[in-house]
mmCIF file of N, CA and C in Angstrom:
data_model
loop_
_atom_site.group_PDB
_atom_site.id
_atom_site.type_symbol
_atom_site.label_atom_id
_atom_site.label_comp_id
_atom_site.label_asym_id
_atom_site.label_seq_id
_atom_site.Cartn_x
_atom_site.Cartn_y
_atom_site.Cartn_z
ATOM 1 N N MET A 591 -11.458 13.114 3.744
ATOM 2 C CA MET A 591 -10.177 13.066 3.074
ATOM 3 C C MET A 591 -9.128 12.603 4.083
ATOM 4 N N TYR A 592 -8.186 11.801 3.600
ATOM 5 C CA TYR A 592 -7.106 11.308 4.452
ATOM 6 C C TYR A 592 -5.771 11.814 3.930
ATOM 7 N N LYS A 593 -4.926 12.277 4.838
ATOM 8 C CA LYS A 593 -3.585 12.748 4.515
ATOM 9 C C LYS A 593 -2.602 11.633 4.870
ATOM 10 N N VAL A 594 -1.704 11.318 3.950
ATOM 11 C CA VAL A 594 -0.711 10.265 4.169
ATOM 12 C C VAL A 594 0.426 10.833 5.022
ATOM 13 N N ILE A 595 0.733 10.138 6.120
ATOM 14 C CA ILE A 595 1.828 10.585 6.986
ATOM 15 C C ILE A 595 3.009 9.616 6.957
ATOM 16 N N ALA A 596 2.804 8.421 6.412
ATOM 17 C CA ALA A 596 3.877 7.455 6.199
ATOM 18 C C ALA A 596 3.536 6.661 4.945
ATOM 19 N N GLU A 597 4.531 6.327 4.173
ATOM 20 C CA GLU A 597 4.303 5.637 2.908
ATOM 21 C C GLU A 597 3.427 4.405 3.085
ATOM 22 N N CYS A 598 2.468 4.250 2.172
ATOM 23 C CA CYS A 598 1.546 3.123 2.234
ATOM 24 C C CYS A 598 1.020 2.817 0.833
ATOM 25 N N VAL A 599 0.282 1.716 0.717
ATOM 26 C CA VAL A 599 -0.242 1.273 -0.573
ATOM 27 C C VAL A 599 -1.747 1.087 -0.475
ATOM 28 N N ASP A 600 -2.461 1.568 -1.494
ATOM 29 C CA ASP A 600 -3.905 1.355 -1.571
ATOM 30 C C ASP A 600 -4.132 -0.086 -2.011
ATOM 31 N N ASP A 601 -4.793 -0.882 -1.167
ATOM 32 C CA ASP A 601 -4.972 -2.303 -1.493
ATOM 33 C C ASP A 601 -5.927 -2.515 -2.662
ATOM 34 N N ARG A 602 -6.713 -1.503 -3.026
ATOM 35 C CA ARG A 602 -7.634 -1.663 -4.153
ATOM 36 C C ARG A 602 -6.943 -1.426 -5.480
ATOM 37 N N THR A 603 -6.036 -0.459 -5.531
ATOM 38 C CA THR A 603 -5.419 -0.066 -6.794
ATOM 39 C C THR A 603 -3.955 -0.435 -6.898
ATOM 40 N N GLY A 604 -3.312 -0.695 -5.760
ATOM 41 C CA GLY A 604 -1.882 -0.977 -5.762
ATOM 42 C C GLY A 604 -1.028 0.277 -5.812
ATOM 43 N N ARG A 605 -1.670 1.457 -5.836
ATOM 44 C CA ARG A 605 -0.923 2.713 -5.892
ATOM 45 C C ARG A 605 -0.215 2.961 -4.565
ATOM 46 N N ARG A 606 1.050 3.355 -4.658
ATOM 47 C CA ARG A 606 1.848 3.671 -3.481
ATOM 48 C C ARG A 606 1.740 5.169 -3.207
ATOM 49 N N TYR A 607 1.354 5.525 -1.989
ATOM 50 C CA TYR A 607 1.246 6.916 -1.569
ATOM 51 C C TYR A 607 2.441 7.273 -0.692
ATOM 52 N N LYS A 608 2.943 8.470 -0.873
ATOM 53 C CA LYS A 608 4.067 8.947 -0.074
ATOM 54 C C LYS A 608 3.573 9.985 0.923
ATOM 55 N N ALA A 609 4.346 10.162 1.985
ATOM 56 C CA ALA A 609 3.983 11.117 3.031
ATOM 57 C C ALA A 609 3.705 12.490 2.414
ATOM 58 N N GLY A 610 2.632 13.120 2.887
ATOM 59 C CA GLY A 610 2.252 14.443 2.402
ATOM 60 C C GLY A 610 1.174 14.426 1.334
ATOM 61 N N GLU A 611 0.966 13.278 0.682
ATOM 62 C CA GLU A 611 -0.065 13.187 -0.351
ATOM 63 C C GLU A 611 -1.429 12.981 0.276
ATOM 64 N N ASN A 612 -2.466 13.306 -0.484
ATOM 65 C CA ASN A 612 -3.827 12.978 -0.074
ATOM 66 C C ASN A 612 -4.139 11.572 -0.561
ATOM 67 N N PHE A 613 -4.757 10.771 0.285
ATOM 68 C CA PHE A 613 -5.139 9.404 -0.079
ATOM 69 C C PHE A 613 -6.476 9.516 -0.793
ATOM 70 N N ASP A 614 -6.429 9.500 -2.135
ATOM 71 C CA ASP A 614 -7.635 9.707 -2.912
ATOM 72 C C ASP A 614 -7.657 8.759 -4.094
ATOM 73 N N PRO A 615 -8.738 8.039 -4.349
ATOM 74 C CA PRO A 615 -10.007 8.112 -3.629
ATOM 75 C C PRO A 615 -9.855 7.594 -2.199
ATOM 76 N N PRO A 616 -10.729 8.074 -1.315
ATOM 77 C CA PRO A 616 -10.610 7.674 0.094
ATOM 78 C C PRO A 616 -10.658 6.162 0.261
ATOM 79 N N PRO A 617 -9.917 5.646 1.243
ATOM 80 C CA PRO A 617 -9.923 4.201 1.488
ATOM 81 C C PRO A 617 -11.273 3.735 2.020
ATOM 82 N N SER A 618 -11.505 2.447 1.909
ATOM 83 C CA SER A 618 -12.718 1.874 2.495
ATOM 84 C C SER A 618 -12.622 2.058 4.006
ATOM 85 N N PRO A 619 -13.748 1.998 4.723
ATOM 86 C CA PRO A 619 -13.687 2.162 6.181
ATOM 87 C C PRO A 619 -12.727 1.179 6.860
ATOM 88 N N ALA A 620 -12.713 -0.073 6.410
ATOM 89 C CA ALA A 620 -11.820 -1.072 7.016
ATOM 90 C C ALA A 620 -10.359 -0.731 6.742
ATOM 91 N N GLN A 621 -10.070 -0.340 5.493
ATOM 92 C CA GLN A 621 -8.696 0.003 5.147
ATOM 93 C C GLN A 621 -8.268 1.275 5.882
ATOM 94 N N ALA A 622 -9.162 2.256 5.989
ATOM 95 C CA ALA A 622 -8.837 3.496 6.701
ATOM 96 C C ALA A 622 -8.484 3.197 8.150
ATOM 97 N N LYS A 623 -9.245 2.318 8.761
ATOM 98 C CA LYS A 623 -8.981 1.946 10.159
ATOM 99 C C LYS A 623 -7.606 1.303 10.292
ATOM 100 N N ARG A 624 -7.280 0.379 9.365
ATOM 101 C CA ARG A 624 -5.973 -0.286 9.379
ATOM 102 C C ARG A 624 -4.837 0.709 9.176
ATOM 103 N N LEU A 625 -5.013 1.602 8.191
ATOM 104 C CA LEU A 625 -3.964 2.570 7.883
ATOM 105 C C LEU A 625 -3.760 3.562 9.025
ATOM 106 N N GLN A 626 -4.862 3.949 9.686
ATOM 107 C CA GLN A 626 -4.739 4.849 10.834
ATOM 108 C C GLN A 626 -4.035 4.129 11.992
ATOM 109 N N LYS A 627 -4.386 2.880 12.215
ATOM 110 C CA LYS A 627 -3.775 2.097 13.294
ATOM 111 C C LYS A 627 -2.274 1.923 13.051
ATOM 112 N N ALA A 628 -1.897 1.763 11.778
ATOM 113 C CA ALA A 628 -0.485 1.578 11.423
ATOM 114 C C ALA A 628 0.274 2.900 11.389
ATOM 115 N N GLY A 629 -0.455 4.016 11.552
ATOM 116 C CA GLY A 629 0.208 5.321 11.547
ATOM 117 C C GLY A 629 0.550 5.813 10.152
ATOM 118 N N CYS A 630 -0.198 5.365 9.152
ATOM 119 C CA CYS A 630 0.079 5.755 7.769
ATOM 120 C C CYS A 630 -0.753 6.942 7.292
ATOM 121 N N VAL A 631 -1.982 7.073 7.797
ATOM 122 C CA VAL A 631 -2.848 8.179 7.375
ATOM 123 C C VAL A 631 -3.528 8.800 8.585
ATOM 124 N N GLU A 632 -3.969 10.031 8.367
ATOM 125 C CA GLU A 632 -4.792 10.692 9.371
ATOM 126 C C GLU A 632 -5.880 11.473 8.639
ATOM 127 N N GLU A 633 -7.002 11.654 9.310
ATOM 128 C CA GLU A 633 -8.085 12.399 8.685
ATOM 129 C C GLU A 633 -7.655 13.838 8.497
ATOM 130 N N SER A 634 -8.093 14.420 7.389
ATOM 131 C CA SER A 634 -7.703 15.783 7.046
ATOM 132 C C SER A 634 -8.937 16.566 6.617
ATOM 133 N N ASP A 635 -8.898 17.853 6.850
ATOM 134 C CA ASP A 635 -10.000 18.714 6.430
ATOM 135 C C ASP A 635 -9.861 19.164 4.988
ATOM 136 N N GLU A 636 -8.730 18.856 4.362
ATOM 137 C CA GLU A 636 -8.506 19.272 2.987
ATOM 138 C C GLU A 636 -9.523 18.598 2.070
ATOM 139 N N THR A 637 -9.989 19.320 1.094
ATOM 140 C CA THR A 637 -10.903 18.753 0.108
ATOM 141 C C THR A 637 -10.334 18.993 -1.283
ATOM 142 N N LEU A 638 -10.765 18.208 -2.220
ATOM 143 C CA LEU A 638 -10.326 18.379 -3.597
ATOM 144 C C LEU A 638 -11.023 19.581 -4.221
ATOM 145 N N PRO A 639 -10.411 20.180 -5.221
ATOM 146 C CA PRO A 639 -11.046 21.321 -5.885
ATOM 147 C C PRO A 639 -12.367 20.908 -6.523
ATOM 148 N N VAL A 640 -13.329 21.837 -6.533
ATOM 149 C CA VAL A 640 -14.640 21.490 -7.059
ATOM 150 C C VAL A 640 -14.920 22.056 -8.439
ATOM 151 N N ASP A 641 -14.171 23.077 -8.872
ATOM 152 C CA ASP A 641 -14.486 23.605 -10.197
ATOM 153 C C ASP A 641 -13.924 22.688 -11.279
ATOM 154 N N LYS A 642 -14.539 22.720 -12.452
ATOM 155 C CA LYS A 642 -14.212 21.775 -13.520
ATOM 156 C C LYS A 642 -12.772 21.913 -14.003
ATOM 157 N N MET A 643 -12.248 23.125 -14.104
ATOM 158 C CA MET A 643 -10.879 23.309 -14.570
ATOM 159 C C MET A 643 -9.883 22.701 -13.587
ATOM 160 N N SER A 644 -10.134 22.890 -12.305
ATOM 161 C CA SER A 644 -9.234 22.309 -11.302
ATOM 162 C C SER A 644 -9.309 20.792 -11.336
ATOM 163 N N ASN A 645 -10.528 20.268 -11.502
ATOM 164 C CA ASN A 645 -10.679 18.816 -11.589
ATOM 165 C C ASN A 645 -9.959 18.267 -12.817
ATOM 166 N N ALA A 646 -10.045 18.959 -13.940
ATOM 167 C CA ALA A 646 -9.361 18.518 -15.152
ATOM 168 C C ALA A 646 -7.852 18.519 -14.938
ATOM 169 N N ALA A 647 -7.349 19.553 -14.295
ATOM 170 C CA ALA A 647 -5.913 19.626 -14.014
ATOM 171 C C ALA A 647 -5.499 18.495 -13.072
ATOM 172 N N LEU A 648 -6.329 18.239 -12.088
ATOM 173 C CA LEU A 648 -6.036 17.171 -11.130
ATOM 174 C C LEU A 648 -6.015 15.818 -11.835
ATOM 175 N N ILE A 649 -6.981 15.566 -12.692
ATOM 176 C CA ILE A 649 -7.030 14.307 -13.420
ATOM 177 C C ILE A 649 -5.791 14.162 -14.304
ATOM 178 N N GLY A 650 -5.405 15.244 -14.971
ATOM 179 C CA GLY A 650 -4.198 15.212 -15.795
ATOM 180 C C GLY A 650 -2.961 14.905 -14.973
ATOM 181 N N GLU A 651 -2.886 15.511 -13.798
ATOM 182 C CA GLU A 651 -1.754 15.263 -12.898
ATOM 183 C C GLU A 651 -1.722 13.800 -12.435
ATOM 184 N N LEU A 652 -2.896 13.261 -12.102
ATOM 185 C CA LEU A 652 -2.966 11.862 -11.679
ATOM 186 C C LEU A 652 -2.554 10.915 -12.807
ATOM 187 N N LEU A 653 -2.997 11.212 -14.029
ATOM 188 C CA LEU A 653 -2.614 10.377 -15.170
ATOM 189 C C LEU A 653 -1.108 10.440 -15.405
ATOM 190 N N GLU A 654 -0.552 11.638 -15.294
ATOM 191 C CA GLU A 654 0.888 11.794 -15.478
ATOM 192 C C GLU A 654 1.653 11.002 -14.410
ATOM 193 N N HIS A 655 1.158 11.063 -13.178
ATOM 194 C CA HIS A 655 1.786 10.317 -12.085
ATOM 195 C C HIS A 655 1.722 8.812 -12.354
ATOM 196 N N GLY A 656 0.576 8.343 -12.825
ATOM 197 C CA GLY A 656 0.415 6.928 -13.138
ATOM 198 C C GLY A 656 1.362 6.485 -14.247
ATOM 199 N N ARG A 657 1.474 7.304 -15.285
ATOM 200 C CA ARG A 657 2.401 6.971 -16.370
ATOM 201 C C ARG A 657 3.837 6.919 -15.867
ATOM 202 N N ALA A 658 4.202 7.882 -15.025
ATOM 203 C CA ALA A 658 5.564 7.918 -14.479
ATOM 204 C C ALA A 658 5.839 6.668 -13.649
ATOM 205 N N GLU A 659 4.829 6.226 -12.890
ATOM 206 C CA GLU A 659 4.993 5.009 -12.073
ATOM 207 C C GLU A 659 5.247 3.803 -12.966
ATOM 208 N N LEU A 660 4.552 3.733 -14.088
ATOM 209 C CA LEU A 660 4.669 2.570 -14.968
ATOM 210 C C LEU A 660 5.886 2.633 -15.882
ATOM 211 N N THR A 661 6.292 3.827 -16.263
ATOM 212 C CA THR A 661 7.372 3.989 -17.224
ATOM 213 C C THR A 661 8.675 3.371 -16.741
ATOM 214 N N GLY A 662 8.991 3.556 -15.479
ATOM 215 C CA GLY A 662 10.253 3.058 -14.958
ATOM 216 C C GLY A 662 10.266 1.583 -14.628
ATOM 217 N N ARG A 663 9.192 0.900 -14.848
ATOM 218 C CA ARG A 663 9.105 -0.511 -14.463
ATOM 219 C C ARG A 663 9.217 -1.424 -15.671
ATOM 220 N N SER A 664 9.883 -2.531 -15.447
ATOM 221 C CA SER A 664 9.995 -3.519 -16.521
ATOM 222 C C SER A 664 8.710 -4.355 -16.566
ATOM 223 N N ARG A 665 8.547 -5.079 -17.634
ATOM 224 C CA ARG A 665 7.383 -5.965 -17.764
ATOM 225 C C ARG A 665 7.376 -6.981 -16.626
ATOM 226 N N ASP A 666 8.550 -7.506 -16.281
ATOM 227 C CA ASP A 666 8.640 -8.489 -15.194
ATOM 228 C C ASP A 666 8.195 -7.882 -13.855
ATOM 229 N N ASP A 667 8.592 -6.620 -13.600
ATOM 230 C CA ASP A 667 8.180 -5.948 -12.363
ATOM 231 C C ASP A 667 6.659 -5.806 -12.301
ATOM 232 N N LEU A 668 6.075 -5.395 -13.431
ATOM 233 C CA LEU A 668 4.619 -5.214 -13.476
ATOM 234 C C LEU A 668 3.902 -6.550 -13.292
ATOM 235 N N MET A 669 4.404 -7.599 -13.930
ATOM 236 C CA MET A 669 3.775 -8.914 -13.796
ATOM 237 C C MET A 669 3.905 -9.426 -12.359
ATOM 238 N N ALA A 670 5.043 -9.167 -11.730
ATOM 239 C CA ALA A 670 5.238 -9.584 -10.332
ATOM 240 C C ALA A 670 4.255 -8.851 -9.423
ATOM 241 N N ALA A 671 4.028 -7.562 -9.699
ATOM 242 C CA ALA A 671 3.078 -6.791 -8.900
ATOM 243 C C ALA A 671 1.656 -7.325 -9.072
ATOM 244 N N VAL A 672 1.285 -7.658 -10.299
ATOM 245 C CA VAL A 672 -0.049 -8.210 -10.562
ATOM 246 C C VAL A 672 -0.199 -9.562 -9.876
ATOM 247 N N THR A 673 0.816 -10.401 -9.978
ATOM 248 C CA THR A 673 0.781 -11.718 -9.335
ATOM 249 C C THR A 673 0.642 -11.585 -7.827
ATOM 250 N N ALA A 674 1.406 -10.665 -7.239
ATOM 251 C CA ALA A 674 1.336 -10.454 -5.789
ATOM 252 C C ALA A 674 -0.050 -9.968 -5.383
ATOM 253 N N ALA A 675 -0.631 -9.057 -6.176
ATOM 254 C CA ALA A 675 -1.968 -8.546 -5.863
ATOM 255 C C ALA A 675 -3.001 -9.667 -5.943
ATOM 256 N N ARG A 676 -2.865 -10.517 -6.951
ATOM 257 C CA ARG A 676 -3.801 -11.646 -7.076
ATOM 258 C C ARG A 676 -3.656 -12.606 -5.902
ATOM 259 N N ARG A 677 -2.414 -12.864 -5.510
ATOM 260 C CA ARG A 677 -2.174 -13.781 -4.386
ATOM 261 C C ARG A 677 -2.795 -13.206 -3.101
ATOM 262 N N ARG A 678 -2.633 -11.888 -2.890
ATOM 263 C CA ARG A 678 -3.235 -11.271 -1.703
ATOM 264 C C ARG A 678 -4.749 -11.410 -1.740
ATOM 265 N N ALA A 679 -5.339 -11.219 -2.922
ATOM 266 C CA ALA A 679 -6.793 -11.332 -3.044
ATOM 267 C C ALA A 679 -7.244 -12.760 -2.771
ATOM 268 N N GLU A 680 -6.510 -13.730 -3.307
ATOM 269 C CA GLU A 680 -6.864 -15.134 -3.093
ATOM 270 C C GLU A 680 -6.712 -15.534 -1.632
ATOM 271 N N ASP A 681 -5.687 -14.990 -0.976
ATOM 272 C CA ASP A 681 -5.437 -15.312 0.432
ATOM 273 C C ASP A 681 -6.364 -14.541 1.372
ATOM 274 N N GLY A 682 -7.128 -13.594 0.810
ATOM 275 C CA GLY A 682 -7.987 -12.769 1.649
ATOM 276 C C GLY A 682 -7.171 -11.828 2.520
ATOM 277 N N ASP A 683 -5.965 -11.498 2.054
ATOM 278 C CA ASP A 683 -5.060 -10.655 2.819
ATOM 279 C C ASP A 683 -5.223 -9.212 2.369
ATOM 280 N N GLU A 684 -6.273 -8.546 2.857
ATOM 281 C CA GLU A 684 -6.559 -7.184 2.448
ATOM 282 C C GLU A 684 -5.388 -6.267 2.751
ATOM 283 N N GLY A 685 -4.972 -5.509 1.734
ATOM 284 C CA GLY A 685 -3.923 -4.537 1.939
ATOM 285 C C GLY A 685 -2.525 -5.091 1.797
ATOM 286 N N GLY A 686 -2.375 -6.388 1.801
ATOM 287 C CA GLY A 686 -1.048 -6.964 1.664
ATOM 288 C C GLY A 686 -0.219 -6.827 2.929
ATOM 289 N N LEU A 687 0.971 -7.351 2.848
ATOM 290 C CA LEU A 687 1.845 -7.378 4.013
ATOM 291 C C LEU A 687 2.322 -5.990 4.411
ATOM 292 N N ASP A 688 2.496 -5.104 3.433
ATOM 293 C CA ASP A 688 3.057 -3.798 3.757
ATOM 294 C C ASP A 688 2.114 -2.905 4.562
ATOM 295 N N THR A 689 0.882 -3.311 4.740
ATOM 296 C CA THR A 689 -0.036 -2.529 5.575
ATOM 297 C C THR A 689 -0.035 -3.011 7.023
ATOM 298 N N LYS A 690 0.686 -4.099 7.289
ATOM 299 C CA LYS A 690 0.710 -4.661 8.638
ATOM 300 C C LYS A 690 1.854 -4.059 9.453
ATOM 301 N N THR A 691 1.694 -4.067 10.762
ATOM 302 C CA THR A 691 2.755 -3.623 11.660
ATOM 303 C C THR A 691 3.771 -4.751 11.808
ATOM 304 N N VAL A 692 4.931 -4.446 12.385
ATOM 305 C CA VAL A 692 5.957 -5.464 12.604
ATOM 306 C C VAL A 692 5.394 -6.592 13.470
ATOM 307 N N ALA A 693 4.657 -6.241 14.513
ATOM 308 C CA ALA A 693 4.072 -7.261 15.389
ATOM 309 C C ALA A 693 3.092 -8.146 14.620
ATOM 310 N N GLU A 694 2.270 -7.526 13.764
ATOM 311 C CA GLU A 694 1.313 -8.306 12.965
ATOM 312 C C GLU A 694 2.039 -9.216 11.969
ATOM 313 N N LEU A 695 3.147 -8.717 11.409
ATOM 314 C CA LEU A 695 3.925 -9.530 10.471
ATOM 315 C C LEU A 695 4.553 -10.727 11.180
ATOM 316 N N ARG A 696 5.087 -10.493 12.382
ATOM 317 C CA ARG A 696 5.683 -11.597 13.149
ATOM 318 C C ARG A 696 4.615 -12.650 13.472
ATOM 319 N N LYS A 697 3.432 -12.196 13.860
ATOM 320 C CA LYS A 697 2.337 -13.118 14.170
ATOM 321 C C LYS A 697 1.932 -13.895 12.919
ATOM 322 N N TYR A 698 1.837 -13.189 11.785
ATOM 323 C CA TYR A 698 1.485 -13.820 10.512
ATOM 324 C C TYR A 698 2.505 -14.907 10.167
ATOM 325 N N ALA A 699 3.795 -14.584 10.327
ATOM 326 C CA ALA A 699 4.847 -15.553 10.025
ATOM 327 C C ALA A 699 4.724 -16.777 10.932
ATOM 328 N N GLU A 700 4.502 -16.536 12.210
ATOM 329 C CA GLU A 700 4.364 -17.641 13.165
ATOM 330 C C GLU A 700 3.174 -18.529 12.810
ATOM 331 N N GLU A 701 2.035 -17.907 12.497
ATOM 332 C CA GLU A 701 0.825 -18.657 12.158
ATOM 333 C C GLU A 701 0.977 -19.473 10.881
ATOM 334 N N ASN A 702 1.878 -19.024 9.997
ATOM 335 C CA ASN A 702 2.070 -19.713 8.723
ATOM 336 C C ASN A 702 3.336 -20.557 8.692
ATOM 337 N N GLY A 703 3.927 -20.794 9.884
ATOM 338 C CA GLY A 703 5.091 -21.671 9.981
ATOM 339 C C GLY A 703 6.344 -21.117 9.323
ATOM 340 N N ILE A 704 6.455 -19.807 9.265
ATOM 341 C CA ILE A 704 7.620 -19.170 8.656
ATOM 342 C C ILE A 704 8.551 -18.723 9.772
ATOM 343 N N GLU A 705 9.772 -19.251 9.758
ATOM 344 C CA GLU A 705 10.728 -18.925 10.811
ATOM 345 C C GLU A 705 11.457 -17.628 10.485
ATOM 346 N N LEU A 706 11.503 -16.729 11.464
ATOM 347 C CA LEU A 706 12.239 -15.476 11.336
ATOM 348 C C LEU A 706 13.395 -15.510 12.326
ATOM 349 N N THR A 707 14.561 -15.070 11.889
ATOM 350 C CA THR A 707 15.705 -15.037 12.794
ATOM 351 C C THR A 707 15.576 -13.841 13.730
ATOM 352 N N ALA A 708 16.344 -13.860 14.809
ATOM 353 C CA ALA A 708 16.318 -12.752 15.769
ATOM 354 C C ALA A 708 16.827 -11.465 15.123
ATOM 355 N N GLU A 709 17.683 -11.595 14.105
ATOM 356 C CA GLU A 709 18.224 -10.419 13.414
ATOM 357 C C GLU A 709 17.208 -9.783 12.457
ATOM 358 N N THR A 710 16.149 -10.494 12.145
ATOM 359 C CA THR A 710 15.127 -9.976 11.230
ATOM 360 C C THR A 710 14.175 -9.100 12.025
ATOM 361 N N THR A 711 14.497 -7.802 12.077
ATOM 362 C CA THR A 711 13.711 -6.879 12.892
ATOM 363 C C THR A 711 13.046 -5.775 12.073
ATOM 364 N N LYS A 712 13.564 -5.505 10.876
ATOM 365 C CA LYS A 712 12.994 -4.439 10.053
ATOM 366 C C LYS A 712 11.795 -4.960 9.280
ATOM 367 N N LYS A 713 10.805 -4.101 9.128
ATOM 368 C CA LYS A 713 9.568 -4.476 8.451
ATOM 369 C C LYS A 713 9.842 -5.025 7.052
ATOM 370 N N ALA A 714 10.685 -4.326 6.289
ATOM 371 C CA ALA A 714 10.974 -4.753 4.918
ATOM 372 C C ALA A 714 11.638 -6.133 4.897
ATOM 373 N N ASP A 715 12.523 -6.393 5.860
ATOM 374 C CA ASP A 715 13.199 -7.688 5.922
ATOM 375 C C ASP A 715 12.213 -8.810 6.280
ATOM 376 N N ILE A 716 11.286 -8.511 7.179
ATOM 377 C CA ILE A 716 10.284 -9.508 7.565
ATOM 378 C C ILE A 716 9.381 -9.829 6.375
ATOM 379 N N ILE A 717 8.954 -8.780 5.651
ATOM 380 C CA ILE A 717 8.110 -8.991 4.465
ATOM 381 C C ILE A 717 8.864 -9.819 3.438
ATOM 382 N N ALA A 718 10.145 -9.501 3.216
ATOM 383 C CA ALA A 718 10.949 -10.256 2.245
ATOM 384 C C ALA A 718 11.049 -11.727 2.645
ATOM 385 N N ALA A 719 11.227 -11.989 3.935
ATOM 386 C CA ALA A 719 11.314 -13.378 4.414
ATOM 387 C C ALA A 719 9.996 -14.111 4.202
ATOM 388 N N ILE A 720 8.893 -13.438 4.464
ATOM 389 C CA ILE A 720 7.576 -14.052 4.266
ATOM 390 C C ILE A 720 7.333 -14.338 2.786
ATOM 391 N N GLU A 721 7.629 -13.339 1.943
ATOM 392 C CA GLU A 721 7.429 -13.519 0.497
ATOM 393 C C GLU A 721 8.303 -14.658 -0.033
ATOM 394 N N LYS A 722 9.547 -14.740 0.453
ATOM 395 C CA LYS A 722 10.454 -15.803 0.022
ATOM 396 C C LYS A 722 9.901 -17.174 0.426
ATOM 397 N N ALA A 723 9.385 -17.254 1.646
ATOM 398 C CA ALA A 723 8.838 -18.528 2.132
ATOM 399 C C ALA A 723 7.576 -18.927 1.364
ATOM 400 N N LYS A 724 6.790 -17.938 0.953
ATOM 401 C CA LYS A 724 5.562 -18.225 0.208
ATOM 402 C C LYS A 724 5.869 -18.684 -1.216
ATOM 403 N N GLY A 725 7.065 -18.326 -1.685
ATOM 404 C CA GLY A 725 7.477 -18.754 -3.035
ATOM 405 C C GLY A 725 7.034 -17.791 -4.027
#
């Protein structure tokens, strides 16, 4: 089991995890390594409940969380998320840009001919610049 220590996204499902949550289902070994390197997750001894009633409650909670995530989003937001996920899959960019460190993002931008200004130092700003350049 992995405990989330900094907000991150599961590259398989697109679900965003916040600090303090359990990353479940567990990430693939490659994704776990990336997330640990980025300081997003750490291994935890916590396990999920094993009795059927607890599992049913957990599943209900997960479904409610999923509905809440989707309820506040417009159709355009959802379509943009699907398009971005498809683009990452086509580019072979496992985990997307938000799983990369600032240094990795700068290297990615350089390798793809994307110019970043000296003022572009925050991770979110670098990702926005890359996404804008990609169109």
